[in-house]
Amino acid sequence: MRILVIEDEPKVADAIRQGLEAEHYDVAVARTGEEGFFLVSAETFDLVVLDLALPGRDGLEVLRTIRRRGLLFPVLILTARDTIEDRVQGLDQGADDYLVKPFAFPELVARIRALLRRGRLDQVLRLKLGDLEMDLVRHQVVRAGNVLELTGREFDLLEYLLRHQGHIVSREMLARDVWRQAARSAPLDNVIDVQISRLRRKVDGPSGRRLLHTIRGVGFTARSEEA
Ligand code: CA
C-alpha cells in the first residue's frame, strides 16, 4: 500500500513517514501542495495524508483539484485547524477523514487502516468519465448503456487512462505502469499506439462523443469535454 504524505513541516513529515514505514506502508512525502499534486498525477497512491496549511497552494485547493480530476483514493486531512467549519469544509471538498494536530500516532494508523479497508470495499471500484462507467469488480465497461467488449489489456489501459483523466498520459507512463516494462522502446511504442487505436474504436465508436484523445508528440488523455 502506497501512501503520500503532503506536509510542509519536516519534523512532522519525517515522524509520520517513519511511523508508517514501521507499519510496512510504502511512503512518499511532498513538502508543498504543488509537489503533492504533481506526485498524485504522476504516480499511483492508495491514500493521501494531507496537511491543510501549506505554503502556496493550500490543502483544500489541492483536495479540490484532486477530486475534480476524478482521483478517488481516500484523503485524510491532518491539520492544526480545529473549528467545525474547517472540518465541514474539508469533508465537503471530498476528504474522507479528519485528524486534528496534535494527534496520537496510533490513532492516525488506525484511521488509515480503516480508510484503506473501506477504500477496497467501495471507493475505487467504479470509475466514470462522461457517459462511460467502468466497474472494477465485475470487470465491465458500459458506455451509454452498451457493454463494451474489451480485452484484458484494453481494460487495463482504459482503467489507467480513467484514473489519470484530465491529465496527459505519456507513452513512458504506459510502458512502465500498464506494460510493466523498465524502458520505452520503438516496438513497444507501436504496440501502445495500436492498442490505443483499438481501444478508441471500441470506446468512442463512429459517432460517440470522443473521450480518448491523442496529444500529438506527448501522449494521450481521457476527458469528456472538447479542448
Ligand atoms: Ca503546515
PDB file of C-alpha atoms in Angstrom, residues 46-213:
ATOM      1  CA  ASP A  46      -3.737   4.150  -2.205  1.00  0.00           C
ATOM      2  CA  LEU A  47      -4.232   7.007   0.248  1.00  0.00           C
ATOM      3  CA  VAL A  48      -3.140  10.606   0.831  1.00  0.00           C
ATOM      4  CA  VAL A  49      -2.489  12.272   4.181  1.00  0.00           C
ATOM      5  CA  LEU A  50      -2.952  15.977   3.552  1.00  0.00           C
ATOM      6  CA  ASP A  51      -1.960  18.916   5.749  1.00  0.00           C
ATOM      7  CA  LEU A  52      -4.256  21.899   5.226  1.00  0.00           C
ATOM      8  CA  ALA A  53      -1.876  24.781   5.961  1.00  0.00           C
ATOM      9  CA  LEU A  54       0.692  24.506   3.189  1.00  0.00           C
ATOM     10  CA  PRO A  55       2.793  27.209   1.566  1.00  0.00           C
ATOM     11  CA  GLY A  56       1.490  28.180  -1.887  1.00  0.00           C
ATOM     12  CA  ARG A  57      -1.447  26.065  -2.938  1.00  0.00           C
ATOM     13  CA  ASP A  58      -3.152  25.107   0.352  1.00  0.00           C
ATOM     14  CA  GLY A  59      -4.535  21.712   1.257  1.00  0.00           C
ATOM     15  CA  LEU A  60      -8.176  22.415   0.425  1.00  0.00           C
ATOM     16  CA  GLU A  61      -7.184  23.646  -3.007  1.00  0.00           C
ATOM     17  CA  VAL A  62      -5.109  20.514  -3.576  1.00  0.00           C
ATOM     18  CA  LEU A  63      -8.043  18.393  -2.441  1.00  0.00           C
ATOM     19  CA  ARG A  64     -10.490  20.166  -4.747  1.00  0.00           C
ATOM     20  CA  THR A  65      -8.181  19.677  -7.707  1.00  0.00           C
ATOM     21  CA  ILE A  66      -7.649  16.005  -6.871  1.00  0.00           C
ATOM     22  CA  ARG A  67     -11.409  15.348  -6.799  1.00  0.00           C
ATOM     23  CA  ARG A  68     -12.119  17.454  -9.855  1.00  0.00           C
ATOM     24  CA  ARG A  69      -9.663  15.273 -11.754  1.00  0.00           C
ATOM     25  CA  GLY A  70     -11.647  12.209 -10.732  1.00  0.00           C
ATOM     26  CA  LEU A  71      -8.940  10.745  -8.484  1.00  0.00           C
ATOM     27  CA  LEU A  72     -10.778   8.626  -5.959  1.00  0.00           C
ATOM     28  CA  PHE A  73      -8.230   7.450  -3.380  1.00  0.00           C
ATOM     29  CA  PRO A  74      -9.100   8.244   0.254  1.00  0.00           C
ATOM     30  CA  VAL A  75      -7.783  11.533   1.640  1.00  0.00           C
ATOM     31  CA  LEU A  76      -7.187  12.030   5.348  1.00  0.00           C
ATOM     32  CA  ILE A  77      -6.817  15.654   6.368  1.00  0.00           C
ATOM     33  CA  LEU A  78      -4.308  16.431   9.077  1.00  0.00           C
ATOM     34  CA  THR A  79      -4.343  19.909  10.461  1.00  0.00           C
ATOM     35  CA  ALA A  80      -3.987  22.232  13.387  1.00  0.00           C
ATOM     36  CA  ARG A  81      -7.214  23.964  12.352  1.00  0.00           C
ATOM     37  CA  ASP A  82      -9.916  22.773  14.616  1.00  0.00           C
ATOM     38  CA  THR A  83     -13.157  24.630  14.013  1.00  0.00           C
ATOM     39  CA  ILE A  84     -16.297  22.866  12.925  1.00  0.00           C
ATOM     40  CA  GLU A  85     -16.361  24.998   9.753  1.00  0.00           C
ATOM     41  CA  ASP A  86     -12.894  23.733   8.859  1.00  0.00           C
ATOM     42  CA  ARG A  87     -13.941  20.126   9.288  1.00  0.00           C
ATOM     43  CA  VAL A  88     -17.150  20.546   7.329  1.00  0.00           C
ATOM     44  CA  GLN A  89     -15.332  22.371   4.556  1.00  0.00           C
ATOM     45  CA  GLY A  90     -12.708  19.640   4.303  1.00  0.00           C
ATOM     46  CA  LEU A  91     -15.274  16.875   4.197  1.00  0.00           C
ATOM     47  CA  ASP A  92     -17.395  18.819   1.712  1.00  0.00           C
ATOM     48  CA  GLN A  93     -14.428  19.117  -0.633  1.00  0.00           C
ATOM     49  CA  GLY A  94     -14.057  15.362  -0.707  1.00  0.00           C
ATOM     50  CA  ALA A  95     -11.903  14.427   2.293  1.00  0.00           C
ATOM     51  CA  ASP A  96     -12.707  11.061   3.850  1.00  0.00           C
ATOM     52  CA  ASP A  97     -11.498  11.698   7.364  1.00  0.00           C
ATOM     53  CA  TYR A  98     -10.065  14.417   9.544  1.00  0.00           C
ATOM     54  CA  LEU A  99      -7.491  14.364  12.333  1.00  0.00           C
ATOM     55  CA  VAL A 100      -6.552  17.409  14.396  1.00  0.00           C
ATOM     56  CA  LYS A 101      -2.933  18.106  15.425  1.00  0.00           C
ATOM     57  CA  PRO A 102      -1.504  17.236  17.838  1.00  0.00           C
ATOM     58  CA  PHE A 103      -2.651  13.677  17.342  1.00  0.00           C
ATOM     59  CA  ALA A 104      -1.652  10.320  18.741  1.00  0.00           C
ATOM     60  CA  PHE A 105       0.183   8.266  16.169  1.00  0.00           C
ATOM     61  CA  PRO A 106      -1.773   5.036  16.839  1.00  0.00           C
ATOM     62  CA  GLU A 107      -4.953   6.942  16.031  1.00  0.00           C
ATOM     63  CA  LEU A 108      -3.539   8.047  12.693  1.00  0.00           C
ATOM     64  CA  VAL A 109      -2.584   4.462  11.846  1.00  0.00           C
ATOM     65  CA  ALA A 110      -5.990   3.142  12.917  1.00  0.00           C
ATOM     66  CA  ARG A 111      -7.790   5.683  10.755  1.00  0.00           C
ATOM     67  CA  ILE A 112      -5.566   4.960   7.773  1.00  0.00           C
ATOM     68  CA  ARG A 113      -6.222   1.254   8.150  1.00  0.00           C
ATOM     69  CA  ALA A 114      -9.980   1.871   8.307  1.00  0.00           C
ATOM     70  CA  LEU A 115      -9.918   4.103   5.216  1.00  0.00           C
ATOM     71  CA  LEU A 116      -7.900   1.607   3.216  1.00  0.00           C
ATOM     72  CA  ARG A 117     -10.308  -1.146   4.178  1.00  0.00           C
ATOM     73  CA  ARG A 118     -13.279   0.946   3.175  1.00  0.00           C
ATOM     74  CA  GLY A 119     -11.498   2.059   0.018  1.00  0.00           C
ATOM     75  CA  ARG A 120     -11.036  -1.517  -1.056  1.00  0.00           C
ATOM     76  CA  LEU A 121     -14.692  -2.206  -0.479  1.00  0.00           C
ATOM     77  CA  ASP A 122     -16.361   0.582  -2.336  1.00  0.00           C
ATOM     78  CA  GLN A 123     -14.443   3.677  -3.194  1.00  0.00           C
ATOM     79  CA  VAL A 124     -12.234   2.709  -6.046  1.00  0.00           C
ATOM     80  CA  LEU A 125     -14.485   0.105  -7.539  1.00  0.00           C
ATOM     81  CA  ARG A 126     -16.065   2.366 -10.124  1.00  0.00           C
ATOM     82  CA  LEU A 127     -14.507   4.874 -12.487  1.00  0.00           C
ATOM     83  CA  LYS A 128     -16.573   7.307 -14.512  1.00  0.00           C
ATOM     84  CA  LEU A 129     -15.994   9.619 -17.412  1.00  0.00           C
ATOM     85  CA  GLY A 130     -18.917  11.289 -19.166  1.00  0.00           C
ATOM     86  CA  ASP A 131     -21.405   8.556 -20.083  1.00  0.00           C
ATOM     87  CA  LEU A 132     -18.781   5.820 -19.631  1.00  0.00           C
ATOM     88  CA  GLU A 133     -18.610   3.759 -16.478  1.00  0.00           C
ATOM     89  CA  MET A 134     -16.037   1.147 -15.516  1.00  0.00           C
ATOM     90  CA  ASP A 135     -16.952  -1.421 -12.870  1.00  0.00           C
ATOM     91  CA  LEU A 136     -13.712  -2.804 -11.465  1.00  0.00           C
ATOM     92  CA  VAL A 137     -15.405  -5.636  -9.581  1.00  0.00           C
ATOM     93  CA  ARG A 138     -17.426  -7.047 -12.434  1.00  0.00           C
ATOM     94  CA  HIS A 139     -14.679  -6.093 -14.872  1.00  0.00           C
ATOM     95  CA  GLN A 140     -17.228  -4.440 -17.081  1.00  0.00           C
ATOM     96  CA  VAL A 141     -17.283  -1.228 -19.073  1.00  0.00           C
ATOM     97  CA  VAL A 142     -20.543   0.385 -20.119  1.00  0.00           C
ATOM     98  CA  ARG A 143     -20.916   3.401 -22.349  1.00  0.00           C
ATOM     99  CA  ALA A 144     -24.337   4.981 -22.851  1.00  0.00           C
ATOM    100  CA  GLY A 145     -25.987   1.731 -21.744  1.00  0.00           C
ATOM    101  CA  ASN A 146     -23.923  -0.511 -24.060  1.00  0.00           C
ATOM    102  CA  VAL A 147     -21.465  -3.036 -22.667  1.00  0.00           C
ATOM    103  CA  LEU A 148     -18.074  -2.762 -24.359  1.00  0.00           C
ATOM    104  CA  GLU A 149     -16.185  -5.971 -25.153  1.00  0.00           C
ATOM    105  CA  LEU A 150     -12.605  -5.231 -24.121  1.00  0.00           C
ATOM    106  CA  THR A 151      -9.568  -7.486 -23.945  1.00  0.00           C
ATOM    107  CA  GLY A 152      -7.673  -7.648 -20.654  1.00  0.00           C
ATOM    108  CA  ARG A 153      -5.022  -5.244 -21.913  1.00  0.00           C
ATOM    109  CA  GLU A 154      -7.603  -2.809 -23.247  1.00  0.00           C
ATOM    110  CA  PHE A 155      -9.352  -2.880 -19.887  1.00  0.00           C
ATOM    111  CA  ASP A 156      -6.088  -2.157 -18.022  1.00  0.00           C
ATOM    112  CA  LEU A 157      -5.223   0.595 -20.457  1.00  0.00           C
ATOM    113  CA  LEU A 158      -8.637   2.236 -20.135  1.00  0.00           C
ATOM    114  CA  GLU A 159      -8.523   1.935 -16.339  1.00  0.00           C
ATOM    115  CA  TYR A 160      -5.157   3.694 -16.299  1.00  0.00           C
ATOM    116  CA  LEU A 161      -6.416   6.485 -18.568  1.00  0.00           C
ATOM    117  CA  LEU A 162      -9.543   6.915 -16.426  1.00  0.00           C
ATOM    118  CA  ARG A 163      -7.510   7.070 -13.227  1.00  0.00           C
ATOM    119  CA  HIS A 164      -5.474   9.855 -14.812  1.00  0.00           C
ATOM    120  CA  GLN A 165      -8.410  11.535 -16.534  1.00  0.00           C
ATOM    121  CA  GLY A 166      -7.848  15.169 -17.365  1.00  0.00           C
ATOM    122  CA  HIS A 167      -4.102  14.545 -17.331  1.00  0.00           C
ATOM    123  CA  ILE A 168      -1.784  13.674 -20.146  1.00  0.00           C
ATOM    124  CA  VAL A 169      -0.567  10.086 -20.010  1.00  0.00           C
ATOM    125  CA  SER A 170       2.750   9.639 -21.792  1.00  0.00           C
ATOM    126  CA  ARG A 171       3.983   6.500 -23.570  1.00  0.00           C
ATOM    127  CA  GLU A 172       6.656   6.252 -20.843  1.00  0.00           C
ATOM    128  CA  MET A 173       3.922   6.037 -18.191  1.00  0.00           C
ATOM    129  CA  LEU A 174       2.027   3.376 -20.155  1.00  0.00           C
ATOM    130  CA  ALA A 175       5.204   1.354 -20.780  1.00  0.00           C
ATOM    131  CA  ARG A 176       6.061   1.465 -17.081  1.00  0.00           C
ATOM    132  CA  ASP A 177       2.652   1.106 -15.425  1.00  0.00           C
ATOM    133  CA  VAL A 178       0.492  -0.858 -17.878  1.00  0.00           C
ATOM    134  CA  TRP A 179       3.056  -2.924 -19.799  1.00  0.00           C
ATOM    135  CA  ARG A 180       5.397  -3.129 -16.781  1.00  0.00           C
ATOM    136  CA  GLN A 181       8.489  -2.519 -18.882  1.00  0.00           C
ATOM    137  CA  ALA A 182      11.529  -0.801 -17.406  1.00  0.00           C
ATOM    138  CA  ALA A 183      12.087   1.309 -20.509  1.00  0.00           C
ATOM    139  CA  ARG A 184      10.228   2.605 -23.519  1.00  0.00           C
ATOM    140  CA  SER A 185      11.227   1.198 -26.904  1.00  0.00           C
ATOM    141  CA  ALA A 186      10.169   1.778 -30.514  1.00  0.00           C
ATOM    142  CA  PRO A 187       8.445  -1.639 -30.869  1.00  0.00           C
ATOM    143  CA  LEU A 188       6.594  -1.096 -27.598  1.00  0.00           C
ATOM    144  CA  ASP A 189       5.549   2.395 -28.720  1.00  0.00           C
ATOM    145  CA  ASN A 190       3.989   0.749 -31.786  1.00  0.00           C
ATOM    146  CA  VAL A 191       2.151  -1.771 -29.647  1.00  0.00           C
ATOM    147  CA  ILE A 192       0.867   1.028 -27.412  1.00  0.00           C
ATOM    148  CA  ASP A 193      -0.340   3.049 -30.398  1.00  0.00           C
ATOM    149  CA  VAL A 194      -2.132   0.045 -31.904  1.00  0.00           C
ATOM    150  CA  GLN A 195      -3.801  -0.792 -28.584  1.00  0.00           C
ATOM    151  CA  ILE A 196      -4.878   2.805 -28.110  1.00  0.00           C
ATOM    152  CA  SER A 197      -6.486   2.989 -31.532  1.00  0.00           C
ATOM    153  CA  ARG A 198      -8.310  -0.326 -30.987  1.00  0.00           C
ATOM    154  CA  LEU A 199      -9.497   0.867 -27.607  1.00  0.00           C
ATOM    155  CA  ARG A 200     -10.625   4.155 -29.088  1.00  0.00           C
ATOM    156  CA  ARG A 201     -12.648   2.383 -31.785  1.00  0.00           C
ATOM    157  CA  LYS A 202     -14.469   0.428 -29.083  1.00  0.00           C
ATOM    158  CA  VAL A 203     -14.910   3.292 -26.624  1.00  0.00           C
ATOM    159  CA  ASP A 204     -15.649   6.194 -28.913  1.00  0.00           C
ATOM    160  CA  GLY A 205     -17.112   4.276 -31.869  1.00  0.00           C
ATOM    161  CA  PRO A 206     -18.015   6.018 -35.094  1.00  0.00           C
ATOM    162  CA  SER A 207     -20.460   8.511 -33.654  1.00  0.00           C
ATOM    163  CA  GLY A 208     -19.822   8.755 -29.900  1.00  0.00           C
ATOM    164  CA  ARG A 209     -18.550  11.896 -28.335  1.00  0.00           C
ATOM    165  CA  ARG A 210     -14.806  11.450 -28.026  1.00  0.00           C
ATOM    166  CA  LEU A 211     -13.426  10.525 -24.624  1.00  0.00           C
ATOM    167  CA  LEU A 212      -9.943   9.376 -25.639  1.00  0.00           C
ATOM    168  CA  HIS A 213      -7.696  11.986 -27.179  1.00  0.00           C
TER     169      HIS A 213
END
